XYZ file of C-alpha atoms in Angstrom:
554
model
C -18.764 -15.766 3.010
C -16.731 -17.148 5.793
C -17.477 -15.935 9.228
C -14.322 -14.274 10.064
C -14.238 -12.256 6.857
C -17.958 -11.329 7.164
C -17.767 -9.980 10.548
C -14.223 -8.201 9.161
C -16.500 -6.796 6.835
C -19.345 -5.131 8.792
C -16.479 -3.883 11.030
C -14.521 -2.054 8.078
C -17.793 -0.712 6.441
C -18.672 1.143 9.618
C -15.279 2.089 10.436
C -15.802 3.850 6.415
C -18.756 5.329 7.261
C -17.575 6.901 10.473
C -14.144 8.488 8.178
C -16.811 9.629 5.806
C -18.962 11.489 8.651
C -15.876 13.041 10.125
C -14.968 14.171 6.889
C -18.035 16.020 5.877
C -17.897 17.249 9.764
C -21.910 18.081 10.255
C -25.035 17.750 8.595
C -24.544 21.498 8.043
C -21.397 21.070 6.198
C -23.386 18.339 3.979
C -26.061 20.699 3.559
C -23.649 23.233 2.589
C -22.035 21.347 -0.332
C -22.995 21.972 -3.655
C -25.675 19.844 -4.233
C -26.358 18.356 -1.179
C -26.876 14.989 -0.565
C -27.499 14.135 -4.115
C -23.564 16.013 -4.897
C -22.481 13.347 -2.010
C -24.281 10.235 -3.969
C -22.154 11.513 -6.927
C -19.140 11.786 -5.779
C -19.178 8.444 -4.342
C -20.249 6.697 -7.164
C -17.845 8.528 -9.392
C -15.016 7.118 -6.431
C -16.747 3.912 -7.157
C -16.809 3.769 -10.869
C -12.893 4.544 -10.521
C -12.154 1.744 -8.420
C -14.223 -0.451 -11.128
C -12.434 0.795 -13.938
C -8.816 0.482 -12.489
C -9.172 -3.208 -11.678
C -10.292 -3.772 -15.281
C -6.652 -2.888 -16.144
C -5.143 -5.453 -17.363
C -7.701 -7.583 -15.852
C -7.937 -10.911 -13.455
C -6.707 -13.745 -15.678
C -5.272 -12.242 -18.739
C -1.104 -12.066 -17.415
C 1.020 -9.408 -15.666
C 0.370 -5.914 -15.831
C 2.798 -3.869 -17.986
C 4.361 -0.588 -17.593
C 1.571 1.261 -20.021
C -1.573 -0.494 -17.657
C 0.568 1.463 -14.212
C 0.757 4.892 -16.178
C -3.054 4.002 -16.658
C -4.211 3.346 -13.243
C -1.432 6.331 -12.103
C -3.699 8.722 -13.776
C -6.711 8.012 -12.768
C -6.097 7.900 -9.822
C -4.894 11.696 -9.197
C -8.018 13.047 -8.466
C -6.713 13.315 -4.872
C -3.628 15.395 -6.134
C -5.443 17.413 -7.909
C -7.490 19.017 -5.222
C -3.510 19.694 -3.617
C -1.719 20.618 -6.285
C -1.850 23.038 -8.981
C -0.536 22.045 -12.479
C 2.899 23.160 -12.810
C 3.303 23.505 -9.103
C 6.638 21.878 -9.076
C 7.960 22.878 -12.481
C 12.118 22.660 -11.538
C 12.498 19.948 -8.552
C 13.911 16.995 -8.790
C 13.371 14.298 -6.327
C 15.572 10.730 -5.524
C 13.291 7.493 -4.640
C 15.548 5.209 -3.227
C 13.382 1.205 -3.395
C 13.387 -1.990 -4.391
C 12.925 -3.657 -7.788
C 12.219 -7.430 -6.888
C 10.701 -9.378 -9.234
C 10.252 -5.864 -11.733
C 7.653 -4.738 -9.176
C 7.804 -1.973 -6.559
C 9.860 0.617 -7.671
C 9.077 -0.581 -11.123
C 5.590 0.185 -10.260
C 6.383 3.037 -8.802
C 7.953 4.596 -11.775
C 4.397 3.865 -13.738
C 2.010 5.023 -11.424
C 3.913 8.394 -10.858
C 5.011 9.208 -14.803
C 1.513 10.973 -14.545
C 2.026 12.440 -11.213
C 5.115 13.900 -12.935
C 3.723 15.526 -15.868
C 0.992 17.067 -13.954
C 3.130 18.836 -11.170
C 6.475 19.413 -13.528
C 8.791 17.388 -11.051
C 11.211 14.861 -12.184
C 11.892 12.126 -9.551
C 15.751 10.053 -10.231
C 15.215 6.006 -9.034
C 17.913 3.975 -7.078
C 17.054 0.347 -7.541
C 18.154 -2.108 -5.201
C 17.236 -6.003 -4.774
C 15.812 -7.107 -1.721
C 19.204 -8.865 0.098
C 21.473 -5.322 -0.984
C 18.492 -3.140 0.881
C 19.509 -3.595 4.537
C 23.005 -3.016 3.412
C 22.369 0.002 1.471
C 19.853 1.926 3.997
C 22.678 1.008 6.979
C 25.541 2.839 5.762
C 23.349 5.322 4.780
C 22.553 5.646 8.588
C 25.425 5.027 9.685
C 27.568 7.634 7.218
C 25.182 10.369 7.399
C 24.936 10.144 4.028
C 21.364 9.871 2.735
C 21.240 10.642 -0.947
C 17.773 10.154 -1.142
C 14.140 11.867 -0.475
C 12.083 9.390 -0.709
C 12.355 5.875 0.560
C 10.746 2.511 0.304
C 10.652 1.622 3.895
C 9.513 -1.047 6.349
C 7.819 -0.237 9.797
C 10.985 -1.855 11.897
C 13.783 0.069 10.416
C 11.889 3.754 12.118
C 13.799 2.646 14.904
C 17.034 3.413 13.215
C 15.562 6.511 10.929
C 12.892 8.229 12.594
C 14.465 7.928 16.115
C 17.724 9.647 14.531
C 15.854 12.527 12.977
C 16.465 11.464 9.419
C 12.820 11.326 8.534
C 10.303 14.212 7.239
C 7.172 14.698 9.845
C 4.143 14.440 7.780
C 1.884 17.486 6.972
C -2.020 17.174 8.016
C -2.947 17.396 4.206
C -0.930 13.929 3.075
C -3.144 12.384 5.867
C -6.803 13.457 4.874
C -5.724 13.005 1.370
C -4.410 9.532 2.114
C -7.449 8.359 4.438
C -4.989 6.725 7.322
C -8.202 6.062 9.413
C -8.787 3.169 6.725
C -5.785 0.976 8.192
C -6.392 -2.207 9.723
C -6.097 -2.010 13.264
C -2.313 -2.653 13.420
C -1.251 -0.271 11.962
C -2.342 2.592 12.973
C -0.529 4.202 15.367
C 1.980 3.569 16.947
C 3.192 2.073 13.813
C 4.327 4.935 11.776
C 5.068 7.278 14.252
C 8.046 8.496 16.360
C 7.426 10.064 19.692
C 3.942 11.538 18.781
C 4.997 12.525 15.162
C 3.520 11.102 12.020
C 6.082 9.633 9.068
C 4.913 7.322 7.645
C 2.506 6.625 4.653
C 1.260 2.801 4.872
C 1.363 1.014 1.384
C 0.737 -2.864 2.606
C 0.242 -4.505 5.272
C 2.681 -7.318 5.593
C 1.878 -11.249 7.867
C 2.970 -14.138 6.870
C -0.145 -16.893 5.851
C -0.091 -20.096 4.424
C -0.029 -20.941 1.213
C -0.885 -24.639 0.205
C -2.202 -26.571 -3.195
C -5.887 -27.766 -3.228
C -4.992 -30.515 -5.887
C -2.440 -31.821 -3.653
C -5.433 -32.571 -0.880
C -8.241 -33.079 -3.666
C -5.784 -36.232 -5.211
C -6.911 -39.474 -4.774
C -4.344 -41.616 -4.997
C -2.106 -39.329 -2.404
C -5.265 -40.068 0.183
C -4.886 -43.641 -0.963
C -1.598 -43.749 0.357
C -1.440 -42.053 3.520
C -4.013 -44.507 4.164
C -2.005 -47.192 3.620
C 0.556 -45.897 5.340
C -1.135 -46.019 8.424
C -0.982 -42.312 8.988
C -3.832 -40.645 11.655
C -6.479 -38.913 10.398
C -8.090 -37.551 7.100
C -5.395 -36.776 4.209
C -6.316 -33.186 4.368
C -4.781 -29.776 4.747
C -2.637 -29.490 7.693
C -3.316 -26.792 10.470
C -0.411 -27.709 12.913
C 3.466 -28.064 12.299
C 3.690 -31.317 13.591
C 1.108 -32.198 10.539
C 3.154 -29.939 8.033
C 6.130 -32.267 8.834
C 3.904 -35.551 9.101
C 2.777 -34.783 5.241
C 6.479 -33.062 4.274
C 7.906 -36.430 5.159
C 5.146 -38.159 3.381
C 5.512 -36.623 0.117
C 9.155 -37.532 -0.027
C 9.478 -39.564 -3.725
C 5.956 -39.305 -4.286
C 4.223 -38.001 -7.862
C 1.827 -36.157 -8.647
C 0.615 -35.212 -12.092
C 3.659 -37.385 -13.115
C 5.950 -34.676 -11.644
C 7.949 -35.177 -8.192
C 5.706 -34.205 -4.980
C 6.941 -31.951 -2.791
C 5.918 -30.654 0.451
C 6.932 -27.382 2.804
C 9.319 -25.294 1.311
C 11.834 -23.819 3.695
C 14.165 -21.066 2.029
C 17.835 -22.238 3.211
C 19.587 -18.776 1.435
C 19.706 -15.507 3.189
C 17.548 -12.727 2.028
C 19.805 -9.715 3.500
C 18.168 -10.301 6.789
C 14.684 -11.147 5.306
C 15.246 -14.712 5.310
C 14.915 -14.865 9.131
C 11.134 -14.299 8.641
C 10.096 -17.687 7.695
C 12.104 -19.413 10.861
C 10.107 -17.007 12.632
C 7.047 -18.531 10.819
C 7.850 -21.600 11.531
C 8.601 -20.675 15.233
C 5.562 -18.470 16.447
C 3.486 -20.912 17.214
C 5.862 -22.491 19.211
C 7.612 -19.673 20.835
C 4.616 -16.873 21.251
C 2.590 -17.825 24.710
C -1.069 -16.535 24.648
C 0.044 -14.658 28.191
C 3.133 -13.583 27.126
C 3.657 -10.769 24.363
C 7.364 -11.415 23.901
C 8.977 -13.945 21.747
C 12.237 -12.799 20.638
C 13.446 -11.732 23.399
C 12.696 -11.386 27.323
C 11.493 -8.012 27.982
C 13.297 -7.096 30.996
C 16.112 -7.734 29.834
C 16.578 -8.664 26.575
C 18.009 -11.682 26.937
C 17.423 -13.502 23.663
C 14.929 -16.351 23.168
C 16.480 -17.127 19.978
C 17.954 -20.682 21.409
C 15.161 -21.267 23.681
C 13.366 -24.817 22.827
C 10.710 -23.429 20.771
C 13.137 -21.943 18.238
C 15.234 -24.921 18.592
C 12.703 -27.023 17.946
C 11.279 -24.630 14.471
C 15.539 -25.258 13.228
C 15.158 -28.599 13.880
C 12.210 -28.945 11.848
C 14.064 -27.169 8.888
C 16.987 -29.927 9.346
C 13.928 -32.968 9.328
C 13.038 -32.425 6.161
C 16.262 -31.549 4.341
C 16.484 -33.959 2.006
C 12.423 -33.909 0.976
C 13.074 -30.196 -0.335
C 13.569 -29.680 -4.128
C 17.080 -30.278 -5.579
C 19.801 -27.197 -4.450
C 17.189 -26.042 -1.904
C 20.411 -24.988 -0.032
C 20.450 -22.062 -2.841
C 16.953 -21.009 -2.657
C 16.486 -17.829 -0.777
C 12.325 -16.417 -0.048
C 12.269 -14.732 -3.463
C 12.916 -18.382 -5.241
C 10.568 -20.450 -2.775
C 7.740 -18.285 -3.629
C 8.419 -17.191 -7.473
C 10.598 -19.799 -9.060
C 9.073 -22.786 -6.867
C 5.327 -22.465 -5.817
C 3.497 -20.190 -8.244
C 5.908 -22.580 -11.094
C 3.772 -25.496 -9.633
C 6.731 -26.934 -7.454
C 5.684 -27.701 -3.699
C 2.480 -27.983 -2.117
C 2.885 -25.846 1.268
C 4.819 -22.113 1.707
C 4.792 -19.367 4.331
C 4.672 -15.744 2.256
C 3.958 -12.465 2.530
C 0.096 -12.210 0.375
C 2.311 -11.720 -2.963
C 1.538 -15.211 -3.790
C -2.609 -14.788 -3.129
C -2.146 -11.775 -5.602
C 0.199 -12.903 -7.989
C -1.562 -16.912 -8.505
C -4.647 -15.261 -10.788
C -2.564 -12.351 -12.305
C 1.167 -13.067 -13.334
C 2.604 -14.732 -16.150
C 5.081 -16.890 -13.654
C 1.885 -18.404 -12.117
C 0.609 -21.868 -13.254
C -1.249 -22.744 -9.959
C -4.519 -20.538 -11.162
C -7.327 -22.747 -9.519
C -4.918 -24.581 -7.231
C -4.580 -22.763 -4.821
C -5.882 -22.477 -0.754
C -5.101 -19.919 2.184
C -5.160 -20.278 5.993
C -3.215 -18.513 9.130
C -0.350 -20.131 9.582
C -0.028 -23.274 11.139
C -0.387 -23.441 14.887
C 1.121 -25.986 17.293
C -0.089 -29.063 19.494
C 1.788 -27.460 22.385
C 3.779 -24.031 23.250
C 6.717 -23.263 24.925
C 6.383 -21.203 28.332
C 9.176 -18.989 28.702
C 8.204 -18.180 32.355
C 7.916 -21.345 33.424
C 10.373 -23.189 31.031
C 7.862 -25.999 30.468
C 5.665 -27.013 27.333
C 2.233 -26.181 27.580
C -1.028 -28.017 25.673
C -3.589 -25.338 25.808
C -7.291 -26.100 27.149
C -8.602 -24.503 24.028
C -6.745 -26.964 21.207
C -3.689 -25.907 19.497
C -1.935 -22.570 20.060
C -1.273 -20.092 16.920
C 0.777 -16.781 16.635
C 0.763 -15.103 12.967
C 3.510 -13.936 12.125
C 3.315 -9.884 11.416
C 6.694 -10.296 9.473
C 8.005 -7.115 8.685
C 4.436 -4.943 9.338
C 4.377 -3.970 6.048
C 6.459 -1.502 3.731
C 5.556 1.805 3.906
C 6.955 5.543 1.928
C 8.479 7.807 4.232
C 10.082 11.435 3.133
C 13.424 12.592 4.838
C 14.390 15.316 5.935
C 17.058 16.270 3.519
C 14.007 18.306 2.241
C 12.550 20.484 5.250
C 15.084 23.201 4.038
C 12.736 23.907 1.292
C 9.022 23.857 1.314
C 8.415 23.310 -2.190
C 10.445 20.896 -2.336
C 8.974 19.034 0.706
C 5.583 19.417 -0.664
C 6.687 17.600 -3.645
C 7.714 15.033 -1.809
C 4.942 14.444 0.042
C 2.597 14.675 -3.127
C 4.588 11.794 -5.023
C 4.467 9.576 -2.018
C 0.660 10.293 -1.024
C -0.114 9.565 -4.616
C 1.387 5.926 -4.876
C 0.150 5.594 -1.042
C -3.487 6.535 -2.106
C -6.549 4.657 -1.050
C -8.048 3.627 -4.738
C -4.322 2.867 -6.362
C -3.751 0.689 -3.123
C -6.739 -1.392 -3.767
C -5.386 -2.155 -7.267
C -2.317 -3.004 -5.537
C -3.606 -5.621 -3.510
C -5.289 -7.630 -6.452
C -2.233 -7.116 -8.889
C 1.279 -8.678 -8.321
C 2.845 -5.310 -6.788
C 4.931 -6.520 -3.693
C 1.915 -5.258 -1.381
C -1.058 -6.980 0.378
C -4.363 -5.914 1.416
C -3.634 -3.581 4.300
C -7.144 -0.856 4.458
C -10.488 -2.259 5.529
C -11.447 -1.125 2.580
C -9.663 -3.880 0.957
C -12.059 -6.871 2.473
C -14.998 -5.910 0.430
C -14.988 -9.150 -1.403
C -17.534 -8.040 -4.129
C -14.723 -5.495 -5.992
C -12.541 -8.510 -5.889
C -15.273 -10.566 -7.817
C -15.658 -7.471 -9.832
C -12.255 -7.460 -11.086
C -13.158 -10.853 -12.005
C -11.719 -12.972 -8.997
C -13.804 -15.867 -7.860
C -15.677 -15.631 -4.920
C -14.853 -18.363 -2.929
C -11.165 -17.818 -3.699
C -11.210 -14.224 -2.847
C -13.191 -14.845 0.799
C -10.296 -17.476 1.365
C -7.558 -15.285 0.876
C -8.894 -12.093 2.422
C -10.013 -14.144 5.356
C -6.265 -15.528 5.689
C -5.457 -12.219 5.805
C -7.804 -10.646 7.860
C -7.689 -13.324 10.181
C -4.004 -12.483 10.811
C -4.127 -9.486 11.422
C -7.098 -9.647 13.779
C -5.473 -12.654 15.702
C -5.584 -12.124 19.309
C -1.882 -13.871 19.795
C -0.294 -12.244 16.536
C 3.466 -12.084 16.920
C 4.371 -8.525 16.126
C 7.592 -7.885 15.758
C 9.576 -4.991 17.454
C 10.295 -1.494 16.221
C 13.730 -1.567 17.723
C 16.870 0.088 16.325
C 18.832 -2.479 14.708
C 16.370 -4.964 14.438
C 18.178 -5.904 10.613
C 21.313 -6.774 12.669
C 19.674 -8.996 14.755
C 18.428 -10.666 11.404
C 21.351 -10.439 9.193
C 23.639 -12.404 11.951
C 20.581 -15.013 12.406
C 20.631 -15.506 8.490
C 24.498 -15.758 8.441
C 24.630 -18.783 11.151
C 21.590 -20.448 9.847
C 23.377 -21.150 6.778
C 25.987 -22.630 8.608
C 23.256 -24.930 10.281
C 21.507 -25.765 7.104
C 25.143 -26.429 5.404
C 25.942 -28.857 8.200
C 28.282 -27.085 10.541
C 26.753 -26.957 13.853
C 23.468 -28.561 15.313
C 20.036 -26.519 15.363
C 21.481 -25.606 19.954
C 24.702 -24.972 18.932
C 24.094 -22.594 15.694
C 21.023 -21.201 18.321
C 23.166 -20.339 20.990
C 25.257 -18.751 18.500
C 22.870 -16.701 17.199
C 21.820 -15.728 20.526
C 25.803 -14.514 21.479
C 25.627 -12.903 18.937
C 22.664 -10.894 19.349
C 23.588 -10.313 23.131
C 26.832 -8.347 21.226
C 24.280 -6.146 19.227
C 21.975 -5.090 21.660
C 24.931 -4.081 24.620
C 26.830 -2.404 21.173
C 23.303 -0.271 20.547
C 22.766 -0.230 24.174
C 20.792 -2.285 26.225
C 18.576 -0.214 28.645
C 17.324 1.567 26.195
C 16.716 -1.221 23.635
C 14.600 -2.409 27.131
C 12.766 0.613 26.942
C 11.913 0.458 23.532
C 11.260 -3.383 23.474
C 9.041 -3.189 26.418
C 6.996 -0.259 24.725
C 6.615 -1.903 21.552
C 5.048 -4.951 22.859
C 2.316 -2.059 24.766
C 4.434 -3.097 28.349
């Protein structure tokens, strides 16, 4: 096991262990339960043999999960409601999920895991679907009308900015957060990540960071180390840890084969994602643009100036323009959900920043031909990094700075307040989310293409990944990936501002003009930048400060 992951480990298991003792409250209240200690040893290997069974369904290796193999692991998985609810309870409410259906997963999921959820407590929950570049849109003019015609939402961790500071969300009742086990997070995020001046809203269902994604044949192939041999190139043809090597072997791979099929090497996703696009730019750009004694990276914290056209992001757009023309054929078309899908798990590419779909999604999914091909890291890091303060490049004493990128800090299910007016209808609400946010249906979650990525400690234990029939050394290098991500002492987390979309929907709207040719990677920067300057005195800028400032723990 690698080191990282094993140390991960030892801290999750006693991080369980102290939930578990706070839960059963005293040695008394051990002693009390039926049983005893031996009732205790059940019930946690009956939680055990659960987890067991559900990641037998479909199983590792065998193709996508259908609809029938969510209804499965929905039901047994409601112990937890159960010991809530009463059957019946909510005979008569209906309830409106508003989420996303990318790639037929999320709300498609959704709709499986809770069809048992439904028939138990007599509710009836009505689905709006919405792809992933129409959801910024939508949830805006929601916002911004006053018209939220939904209870439930699909939601990620920077648009509480916009919802929970406006009131629009449903505070949390104690029971949804014993039932859900919150203290099982990963350390980023718990709070303040889900909450809004002291209140609880939110109900944590991944975890989101960018890593890196790259193919092990691609490094393993000997006639590609041949060559870059040949070619006089430094060093061992092996996988690259630093940008400057991600463009060295980009550049390389241009009109090479492999396997008799074209080589290819990072792919960049030149199409806007309704804002989400401007995540991989930022991947690109962390490790440039995120100083080890600076939190900030987006913008300057006093006074929110943006560092948008600064020279590290410069520099991460003027990588994107290097390699152009080594990119797949109509790259200029390919938004995120194409890079990852349609390109890498389809065997096209050898290198791609993602959320940890594609770690769960290369074993499981029918789109995946990669199975065994596969490698994970934190993202790349850089030979120097740009000093904001100073307005110089630093080389660091310790080797090559990295910032993992916490794009997007995972989506989470929040409940508005369009029900508070009626208690039964709020706990319903509540009940449905807790159940799809639950800590054994999350773990099959994070092995099964679902949109969501390890996000609990109790996610690292590598041996119910090799239980579900994942191989070992594959499993430690993902989770580690992952783990070491999240853990990274210069992670670049991203703010929970209001309008933090707008700020990414105008960055995606002039980077296409970049990528098409218009302007150079200053001038489309310094655009971007004006334009962001517009948002943030629009929203207002002091308290935008404010907000900034405490989101980066100033």
């Amino acid at each position: 096991m690698k080191k990282s992951l094993y140390e991960y480990a030892i801290a999750a298991s006693k991080s369980n262990r102290r939930t578990f003792m706070k839960g059963a409250a005293s040695a008394g209240a051990i002693a009390g339960m039926s049983g005893g200690i031996s009732s205790i040893a059940k019930m946690s290997f009956a939680a055990d043999d659960i987890r067991s069974a559900i990641l037998q369904i479909p199983g590792v290796g065998v193709g996508s999960p259908t609809d029938a193999d969510w209804q499965k692991v929905g039901e047994m998985t409601l112990g937890a409601t159960k010991n809530n609810v009463s059957e019946g309870e909510f005979n008569g409410v209906e309830l409106n999920f508003m989420g996303l259906n990318n790639q037929n997963l999320h709300n498609m999921l959704f709709r499986g895991f809770l069809k048992p959820w439904e028939k138990y407590t007599g509710a009836k929950i009505n689905w709006i679907d919405l792809a992933q570049a129409d959801y910024n849109a939508r949830l805006q003019q929601s916002i911004a009308t006053g018209t939220v015609d939904f209870d439930i939402i699909e939601m990620g961790a920077p648009f509480e900015g916009d919802v929970c500071g406006k009131g629009l969300a449903s505070e949390m009742p104690g029971w949804v957060a014993d039932q859900i086990d919150m203290d099982d997070y990963v350390g980023y995020l718990q709070a303040p990540v889900g909450t809004w001046e002291g209140k609880t809203y939110r109900i944590s269902i991944d975890g989101d960071c960018h890593n890196f994604n790259y193919r092990t044949d691609y490094f393993e192939d000997e006639n590609l180390a041949k060559a870059w041999k040949e070619e006089g190139h430094s060093g061992n043809w092996e996988v690259p840890t630093t940008w400057q090597k991600v463009q060295e072997v980009t550049l390389f791979l241009k009109g090479k084969k492999i396997n008799g099929m074209d080589a290819h090497g990072y792919l960049d996703p030149l199409k806007g994602w309704g804002g989400f696009g401007f995540y991989f730019l930022g991947s690109r750009a962390t490790a440039y643009a995120k100083h080890p004694d600076d939190p900030a990276f987006l913008f300057d914290a006093d006074t929110m100036k943006p560092r948008v056209n600064n020279p590290a992001w410069v520099r991460a757009i003027q990588d994107v323009l290097d390699v152009l023309d080594c990119q797949p054929a109509d790259q200029i078309n390919a938004d995120p959900g194409t890079t990852g899908f349609q390109q890498f798990l389809a065997g096209t590419g050898s290198m791609l920043s993602w959320w940890g779909d594609i770690g769960s999604n290369a074993n499981t999914s029918d789109s995946s031909i990669i199975m065994g091909n596969v490698g994970f890291d934190i993202l790349p890091g850089s030979d120097d990094v740009y000093n904001s303060k100073t307005g110089q490049w630093d080389t660091l004493s310790s080797g090559p700075n990295y910032a993992p990128n916490m794009a997007y800090i995972g989506w989470g299910v929040y409940v508005m307040a369009t029900v508070d007016s009626d208690a039964n209808k709020r706990k319903a609400a509540w009940s449905a989310a807790a159940h799809i946010g639950g800590r054994d249906l999350s773990l099959w979650c994070s092995m099964y293409p679902s949109g969501f990525q390890p996000y609990r400690n109790s996610h690292f234990n590598t041996s119910e990944w090799v239980g579900a029939g994942y191989d070992q050394a594959f499993a430690e290098d993902y989770l580690a990936s992952e783990a070491d991500s999240y853990n990274h002492p210069n992670a670049a987390i991203e703010p929970r501002i209001p309008g933090i979309f707008q700020y990414y929907s105008i960055a995606e709207d002039e980077l296409a003009k970049i990528y098409a040719g218009q302007y150079d990677a200053q001038t489309g920067a310094d655009n971007i930048a004006a334009a962001w300057e517009k948002i943030t005195d629009q929203i207002g800028r002091e308290n935008q400060i404010k907000l900034y400032k405490a989101s980066l723990g100033l």
